[in-house]
DNA sequence: GACCAGGGTAACT
DNA sequence: AGTTACCATGGT
């Protein structure tokens, strides 16, 4: 990969294992907007980004080298060799080759912990378009307005401080439904220090998971998503309705409990389980595996 | 109108 | 310990 400054933009050339559409559309994040073919805008870490990809070239519009190195390089996990990861996964089980080949541009982006926690609480028993809509509304209502785009108001995901005083009723007005008390409890536990990001990062994955599950509305699946997408735990393997179908189709016969599927995958893929999960999820869901 | 969506909780056996 | 109704909302 080769980085250079082109006027106000940062251009990355010879980018490997990177497809901006697959990265954003694979279901790991929700705060983005598609502008065209491989042309997106997103907000993360209070920063706005317009990014477009032409083959192996990725253009980060109106981005300083400082912003690129301090935010976007880490966000898109650009120092990680996904070629090696994919090779190792196929060595672990060559039945992954089809999904990996179909979605070879996926990367697990490094998302903000608090945003990931609230987002995946909202995700439960919900569909992706509606999750995106709720997060957009939530950001618009409680998030800071970034003035990056003249004449337009773009809102970042709300910070903890802005959420502290939010009530269940206000949240229900945003159509989060039965998830409202769950969000209130999550905010309260983070604000009160019961849930602390630094502590979680210093725990084992199993310890951090059970700590997250002390939040009302956070079960095994949501906790695993927070671990994988918000805390960099690549050994986490979230099993939702789609992963259940896909894994049953590939490895089991008939109805299998999510916990059984999860421990099977963690045993099989080890420290790379999270990557395997994302290739399988996006590929399997798009193919409609298991209906 | 039933069924489904990146589930979890509480109240049952 | 293992199952089951119920939880809001919008789309098919």
CSV table of C-alpha atoms (C1' of nucleotides) in Angstrom, one decimal:
chain,number,residue,atom,x,y,z
A,1,UNK,CA,0.0,0.0,0.0
A,2,UNK,CA,1.2,3.4,-1.0
A,3,UNK,CA,-0.1,6.6,0.6
A,4,UNK,CA,0.2,10.1,-0.8
A,5,UNK,CA,-1.4,13.5,-0.6
A,6,UNK,CA,-3.3,14.8,-3.6
A,7,UNK,CA,-4.4,18.3,-2.9
A,8,UNK,CA,-6.9,18.1,-0.1
A,9,UNK,CA,-7.3,14.3,-0.4
A,10,UNK,CA,-5.4,11.3,0.8
A,11,UNK,CA,-5.0,8.6,-1.8
A,12,UNK,CA,-4.0,5.0,-1.0
A,13,UNK,CA,-2.8,2.9,-3.9
A,14,UNK,CA,-2.2,-0.8,-4.3
A,15,UNK,CA,-4.6,-1.5,-1.4
A,16,UNK,CA,-5.0,-5.2,-0.8
A,17,UNK,CA,-7.9,-7.1,0.6
A,18,UNK,CA,-10.1,-4.0,0.7
A,19,UNK,CA,-13.5,-3.4,-0.8
A,20,UNK,CA,-15.3,-0.4,0.7
A,21,UNK,CA,-18.7,-1.6,-0.3
A,22,UNK,CA,-18.2,-5.0,1.3
A,23,UNK,CA,-16.6,-3.5,4.4
A,24,UNK,CA,-19.5,-1.2,5.1
A,25,UNK,CA,-22.4,-3.3,3.8
A,26,UNK,CA,-21.4,-6.6,5.5
A,27,UNK,CA,-23.5,-5.8,8.6
A,28,UNK,CA,-20.8,-4.8,11.1
A,29,UNK,CA,-21.5,-1.1,11.2
A,30,UNK,CA,-24.6,1.1,10.6
A,31,UNK,CA,-23.5,4.8,10.5
A,32,UNK,CA,-22.8,5.2,6.8
A,33,UNK,CA,-24.5,6.3,3.6
A,34,UNK,CA,-24.0,5.0,0.1
A,35,UNK,CA,-23.5,7.8,-2.5
A,36,UNK,CA,-22.8,5.6,-5.5
A,37,UNK,CA,-20.8,2.6,-6.7
A,38,UNK,CA,-18.0,2.1,-4.1
A,39,UNK,CA,-18.7,5.7,-3.0
A,40,UNK,CA,-19.6,6.3,0.6
A,41,UNK,CA,-19.8,8.8,3.5
A,42,UNK,CA,-19.6,7.8,7.1
A,43,UNK,CA,-19.1,9.2,10.6
A,44,UNK,CA,-16.8,7.5,13.1
A,45,UNK,CA,-14.9,8.9,16.1
A,46,UNK,CA,-16.7,12.2,15.6
A,47,UNK,CA,-15.1,12.5,12.2
A,48,UNK,CA,-16.8,12.7,8.8
A,49,UNK,CA,-15.4,10.8,5.9
A,50,UNK,CA,-16.2,10.7,2.2
A,51,UNK,CA,-14.4,7.7,0.7
A,52,UNK,CA,-14.5,6.3,-2.8
A,53,UNK,CA,-12.7,3.3,-4.3
A,54,UNK,CA,-11.6,2.7,-7.9
A,55,UNK,CA,-10.1,-0.7,-8.1
A,56,UNK,CA,-6.9,-0.8,-5.9
A,57,UNK,CA,-7.1,2.9,-5.3
A,58,UNK,CA,-8.9,4.4,-2.4
A,59,UNK,CA,-9.6,8.2,-2.1
A,60,UNK,CA,-10.2,9.8,1.3
A,61,UNK,CA,-11.7,13.1,0.4
A,62,UNK,CA,-10.8,16.3,2.2
A,63,UNK,CA,-8.6,14.4,4.6
A,64,UNK,CA,-5.3,15.5,6.1
A,65,UNK,CA,-2.4,13.1,6.5
A,66,UNK,CA,-2.8,13.6,10.2
A,67,UNK,CA,-6.5,12.6,10.2
A,68,UNK,CA,-5.7,9.7,8.0
A,69,UNK,CA,-2.9,8.3,10.3
A,70,UNK,CA,-4.7,9.1,13.6
A,71,UNK,CA,-8.2,7.9,12.7
A,72,UNK,CA,-8.8,6.2,9.4
A,73,UNK,CA,-5.8,3.9,9.1
A,74,UNK,CA,-6.6,2.2,12.4
A,75,UNK,CA,-10.4,2.3,11.7
A,76,UNK,CA,-10.0,0.4,8.5
A,77,UNK,CA,-7.4,-1.9,10.1
A,78,UNK,CA,-4.9,-1.1,7.4
A,79,UNK,CA,-1.9,-2.5,9.2
A,80,UNK,CA,-3.4,-6.0,9.4
A,81,UNK,CA,-2.5,-8.5,6.7
A,82,UNK,CA,-5.8,-10.0,5.6
A,83,UNK,CA,-4.1,-12.2,3.0
A,84,UNK,CA,-2.5,-14.1,5.9
A,85,UNK,CA,-5.8,-14.3,7.8
A,86,UNK,CA,-7.6,-15.7,4.8
A,87,UNK,CA,-4.9,-18.2,4.1
A,88,UNK,CA,-4.9,-19.4,7.7
A,89,UNK,CA,-8.7,-19.7,7.7
A,90,UNK,CA,-8.7,-21.8,4.5
A,91,UNK,CA,-6.0,-24.0,6.0
A,92,UNK,CA,-8.2,-24.4,9.1
A,93,UNK,CA,-11.1,-25.4,6.8
A,94,UNK,CA,-11.1,-25.2,3.0
A,95,UNK,CA,-14.9,-25.1,3.0
A,96,UNK,CA,-14.4,-21.4,3.9
A,97,UNK,CA,-12.8,-20.7,0.5
A,98,UNK,CA,-16.0,-20.1,-1.3
A,99,UNK,CA,-17.3,-17.4,1.1
A,100,UNK,CA,-13.8,-15.8,1.4
A,101,UNK,CA,-13.4,-15.7,-2.4
A,102,UNK,CA,-16.9,-14.1,-2.8
A,103,UNK,CA,-16.3,-11.5,-0.1
A,104,UNK,CA,-12.5,-11.1,-0.2
A,105,UNK,CA,-12.6,-7.4,0.5
A,106,UNK,CA,-14.1,-7.6,3.9
A,107,UNK,CA,-12.2,-6.1,6.8
A,108,UNK,CA,-13.3,-5.9,10.5
A,109,UNK,CA,-13.3,-2.2,11.2
A,110,UNK,CA,-12.3,-1.0,14.6
A,111,UNK,CA,-15.4,0.8,16.0
A,112,UNK,CA,-15.9,2.9,19.0
A,113,UNK,CA,-16.9,0.8,22.1
A,114,UNK,CA,-19.8,2.9,23.3
A,115,UNK,CA,-21.3,3.3,19.8
A,116,UNK,CA,-20.9,-0.5,19.2
A,117,UNK,CA,-22.6,-1.3,22.5
A,118,UNK,CA,-25.7,0.9,21.9
A,119,UNK,CA,-25.9,0.0,18.2
A,120,UNK,CA,-26.0,-3.8,18.8
A,121,UNK,CA,-28.5,-3.4,21.7
A,122,UNK,CA,-30.7,-1.7,19.1
A,123,UNK,CA,-29.9,-4.5,16.6
A,124,UNK,CA,-31.7,-7.3,18.6
A,125,UNK,CA,-34.7,-8.8,16.8
A,126,UNK,CA,-34.4,-6.0,14.3
A,127,UNK,CA,-33.4,-5.7,10.6
A,128,UNK,CA,-30.4,-3.8,9.2
A,129,UNK,CA,-32.3,-1.0,7.3
A,130,UNK,CA,-34.3,-0.2,10.5
A,131,UNK,CA,-31.2,-0.4,12.7
A,132,UNK,CA,-29.6,2.2,10.4
A,133,UNK,CA,-32.6,4.4,10.5
A,134,UNK,CA,-32.9,4.3,14.4
A,135,UNK,CA,-29.1,5.1,14.8
A,136,UNK,CA,-29.4,7.9,12.3
A,137,UNK,CA,-32.3,9.4,14.3
A,138,UNK,CA,-30.5,8.9,17.6
A,139,UNK,CA,-27.4,10.6,16.2
A,140,UNK,CA,-29.5,13.5,14.8
A,141,UNK,CA,-31.2,14.0,18.2
A,142,UNK,CA,-28.3,13.5,20.6
A,143,UNK,CA,-25.1,13.5,18.5
A,144,UNK,CA,-22.7,16.4,17.8
A,145,UNK,CA,-23.1,18.1,14.5
A,146,UNK,CA,-19.9,17.9,12.4
A,147,UNK,CA,-19.5,20.9,10.2
A,148,UNK,CA,-17.3,19.1,7.7
A,149,UNK,CA,-19.7,19.5,4.9
A,150,UNK,CA,-20.8,23.1,4.2
A,151,UNK,CA,-24.5,23.5,3.9
A,152,UNK,CA,-25.3,20.1,5.4
A,153,UNK,CA,-25.7,18.9,8.9
A,154,UNK,CA,-24.0,15.6,9.6
A,155,UNK,CA,-24.4,14.1,13.1
A,156,UNK,CA,-21.9,11.9,14.9
A,157,UNK,CA,-23.0,9.1,17.1
A,158,UNK,CA,-24.0,10.5,20.5
A,159,UNK,CA,-21.3,10.5,23.2
A,160,UNK,CA,-21.9,9.1,26.6
A,161,UNK,CA,-22.3,12.6,28.1
A,162,UNK,CA,-25.1,13.4,25.8
A,163,UNK,CA,-26.9,10.2,26.6
A,164,UNK,CA,-26.7,10.4,30.4
A,165,UNK,CA,-29.9,12.3,30.9
A,166,UNK,CA,-31.9,10.4,28.2
A,167,UNK,CA,-35.1,8.8,29.5
A,168,UNK,CA,-36.9,5.7,28.4
A,169,UNK,CA,-39.8,7.8,27.1
A,170,UNK,CA,-37.5,9.9,24.9
A,171,UNK,CA,-36.0,6.7,23.4
A,172,UNK,CA,-39.4,5.2,22.8
A,173,UNK,CA,-40.3,8.3,20.8
A,174,UNK,CA,-37.3,7.3,18.5
A,175,UNK,CA,-39.1,4.0,17.9
A,176,UNK,CA,-36.6,1.8,19.7
A,177,UNK,CA,-39.5,0.0,21.3
A,178,UNK,CA,-38.8,-2.6,24.0
A,179,UNK,CA,-35.1,-1.8,23.7
A,180,UNK,CA,-35.5,1.6,25.5
A,181,UNK,CA,-34.9,0.3,29.0
A,182,UNK,CA,-31.9,-1.7,27.8
A,183,UNK,CA,-30.3,1.4,26.4
A,184,UNK,CA,-30.9,3.3,29.6
A,185,UNK,CA,-29.3,0.5,31.6
A,186,UNK,CA,-26.3,0.4,29.3
A,187,UNK,CA,-25.8,4.1,29.5
A,188,UNK,CA,-26.2,4.0,33.3
A,189,UNK,CA,-23.7,1.2,33.8
A,190,UNK,CA,-21.1,2.9,31.5
A,191,UNK,CA,-21.6,6.2,33.2
A,192,UNK,CA,-21.4,4.7,36.6
A,193,UNK,CA,-18.2,2.8,35.8
A,194,UNK,CA,-19.7,-0.6,36.3
A,195,UNK,CA,-18.9,-1.2,32.6
A,196,UNK,CA,-15.4,0.3,31.9
A,197,UNK,CA,-13.8,0.0,28.5
A,198,UNK,CA,-10.3,-0.1,29.8
A,199,UNK,CA,-11.2,-2.8,32.3
A,200,UNK,CA,-12.9,-4.9,29.6
A,201,UNK,CA,-9.8,-4.6,27.4
A,202,UNK,CA,-7.7,-6.0,30.2
A,203,UNK,CA,-9.9,-9.0,30.9
A,204,UNK,CA,-10.0,-12.3,29.1
A,205,UNK,CA,-12.6,-12.6,26.4
A,206,UNK,CA,-14.8,-14.8,28.5
A,207,UNK,CA,-14.6,-12.5,31.5
A,208,UNK,CA,-15.4,-9.4,29.4
A,209,UNK,CA,-18.3,-11.2,27.8
A,210,UNK,CA,-20.0,-12.1,31.1
A,211,UNK,CA,-19.3,-8.5,32.3
A,212,UNK,CA,-21.1,-7.1,29.2
A,213,UNK,CA,-24.0,-9.6,29.8
A,214,UNK,CA,-24.7,-7.9,33.2
A,215,UNK,CA,-26.3,-5.2,31.2
A,216,UNK,CA,-30.0,-5.7,30.7
A,217,UNK,CA,-30.7,-6.6,27.1
A,218,UNK,CA,-27.2,-7.8,26.4
A,219,UNK,CA,-27.1,-11.5,25.9
A,220,UNK,CA,-24.6,-13.8,24.3
A,221,UNK,CA,-24.9,-12.6,20.8
A,222,UNK,CA,-24.9,-8.8,21.4
A,223,UNK,CA,-22.0,-9.3,23.8
A,224,UNK,CA,-20.0,-11.1,21.1
A,225,UNK,CA,-20.7,-8.4,18.6
A,226,UNK,CA,-19.4,-5.7,21.1
A,227,UNK,CA,-16.4,-7.9,21.8
A,228,UNK,CA,-15.6,-8.4,18.1
A,229,UNK,CA,-16.5,-5.0,16.6
A,230,UNK,CA,-15.9,-2.7,19.5
A,231,UNK,CA,-13.2,-4.3,21.6
A,232,UNK,CA,-11.0,-6.0,18.9
A,233,UNK,CA,-11.6,-9.5,20.2
A,234,UNK,CA,-11.2,-11.5,17.0
A,235,UNK,CA,-11.9,-14.8,18.9
A,236,UNK,CA,-15.5,-13.8,19.4
A,237,UNK,CA,-18.1,-15.6,17.2
A,238,UNK,CA,-21.6,-14.0,17.2
A,239,UNK,CA,-24.4,-16.4,16.3
A,240,UNK,CA,-27.5,-14.6,15.1
A,241,UNK,CA,-30.4,-16.2,13.1
A,242,UNK,CA,-28.4,-16.1,9.9
A,243,UNK,CA,-25.2,-17.6,11.3
A,244,UNK,CA,-27.4,-20.3,12.9
A,245,UNK,CA,-28.8,-21.2,9.5
A,246,UNK,CA,-25.5,-21.0,7.7
A,247,UNK,CA,-23.6,-23.0,10.3
A,248,UNK,CA,-26.3,-25.6,10.5
A,249,UNK,CA,-26.2,-25.9,6.7
A,250,UNK,CA,-22.4,-26.3,6.6
A,251,UNK,CA,-21.6,-28.3,9.7
A,252,UNK,CA,-24.6,-29.8,11.5
A,253,UNK,CA,-27.7,-31.8,10.8
A,254,UNK,CA,-30.9,-30.1,11.9
A,255,UNK,CA,-31.7,-27.8,14.7
A,256,UNK,CA,-28.6,-26.9,16.7
A,257,UNK,CA,-28.3,-24.6,19.7
A,258,UNK,CA,-26.5,-21.3,19.2
A,259,UNK,CA,-24.1,-22.1,22.1
A,260,UNK,CA,-23.1,-25.3,20.5
A,261,UNK,CA,-22.5,-23.6,17.2
A,262,UNK,CA,-20.4,-20.9,18.9
A,263,UNK,CA,-18.1,-23.2,20.8
A,264,UNK,CA,-17.7,-25.4,17.7
A,265,UNK,CA,-16.6,-22.4,15.7
A,266,UNK,CA,-14.3,-21.1,18.4
A,267,UNK,CA,-12.7,-24.5,18.7
A,268,UNK,CA,-12.3,-24.7,14.9
A,269,UNK,CA,-11.1,-21.1,14.1
A,270,UNK,CA,-9.6,-20.1,17.4
A,271,UNK,CA,-8.2,-16.6,17.4
A,272,UNK,CA,-9.5,-16.0,13.9
A,273,UNK,CA,-13.1,-17.0,14.6
A,274,UNK,CA,-14.5,-13.4,14.3
A,275,UNK,CA,-13.1,-13.1,10.8
A,276,UNK,CA,-14.6,-16.4,9.7
A,277,UNK,CA,-17.9,-15.3,11.1
A,278,UNK,CA,-18.0,-12.2,9.0
A,279,UNK,CA,-17.1,-13.8,5.7
A,280,UNK,CA,-19.7,-16.5,6.4
A,281,UNK,CA,-22.4,-14.1,7.6
A,282,UNK,CA,-22.2,-11.7,4.6
A,283,UNK,CA,-21.9,-14.5,2.0
A,284,UNK,CA,-24.5,-16.8,3.5
A,285,UNK,CA,-27.0,-14.0,4.1
A,286,UNK,CA,-26.7,-12.7,0.5
A,287,UNK,CA,-27.1,-16.3,-0.8
A,288,UNK,CA,-30.0,-16.9,1.5
A,289,UNK,CA,-28.5,-20.1,2.8
A,290,UNK,CA,-31.0,-21.9,4.9
A,291,UNK,CA,-33.8,-19.7,3.6
B,1,DG,C1',-52.9,-10.7,8.9
B,2,DA,C1',-49.1,-13.6,9.7
B,3,DC,C1',-44.2,-13.8,9.5
B,4,DC,C1',-39.6,-12.0,9.9
B,5,DA,C1',-35.6,-9.1,11.4
B,6,DG,C1',-27.5,-9.6,13.3
B,7,DG,C1',-32.3,-11.5,20.6
B,8,DG,C1',-33.2,-11.3,25.4
B,9,DT,C1',-36.0,-11.7,29.5
B,10,DA,C1',-39.1,-13.6,32.6
B,11,DA,C1',-42.2,-17.0,33.6
B,12,DC,C1',-43.1,-21.2,33.2
B,13,DT,C1',-42.3,-26.7,33.4
C,1,DA,C1',-31.5,-26.8,33.2
C,2,DG,C1',-34.4,-26.5,29.3
C,3,DT,C1',-38.5,-24.5,26.8
C,4,DT,C1',-41.9,-20.6,25.6
C,5,DA,C1',-44.7,-16.3,25.3
C,6,DC,C1',-43.8,-11.8,24.9
C,7,DC,C1',-41.5,-7.8,23.8
C,8,DA,C1',-42.2,-2.6,19.4
C,9,DT,C1',-41.8,-1.6,14.9
C,10,DG,C1',-41.8,-1.6,9.9
C,11,DG,C1',-41.4,-4.3,5.7
C,12,DT,C1',-43.1,-8.2,2.8
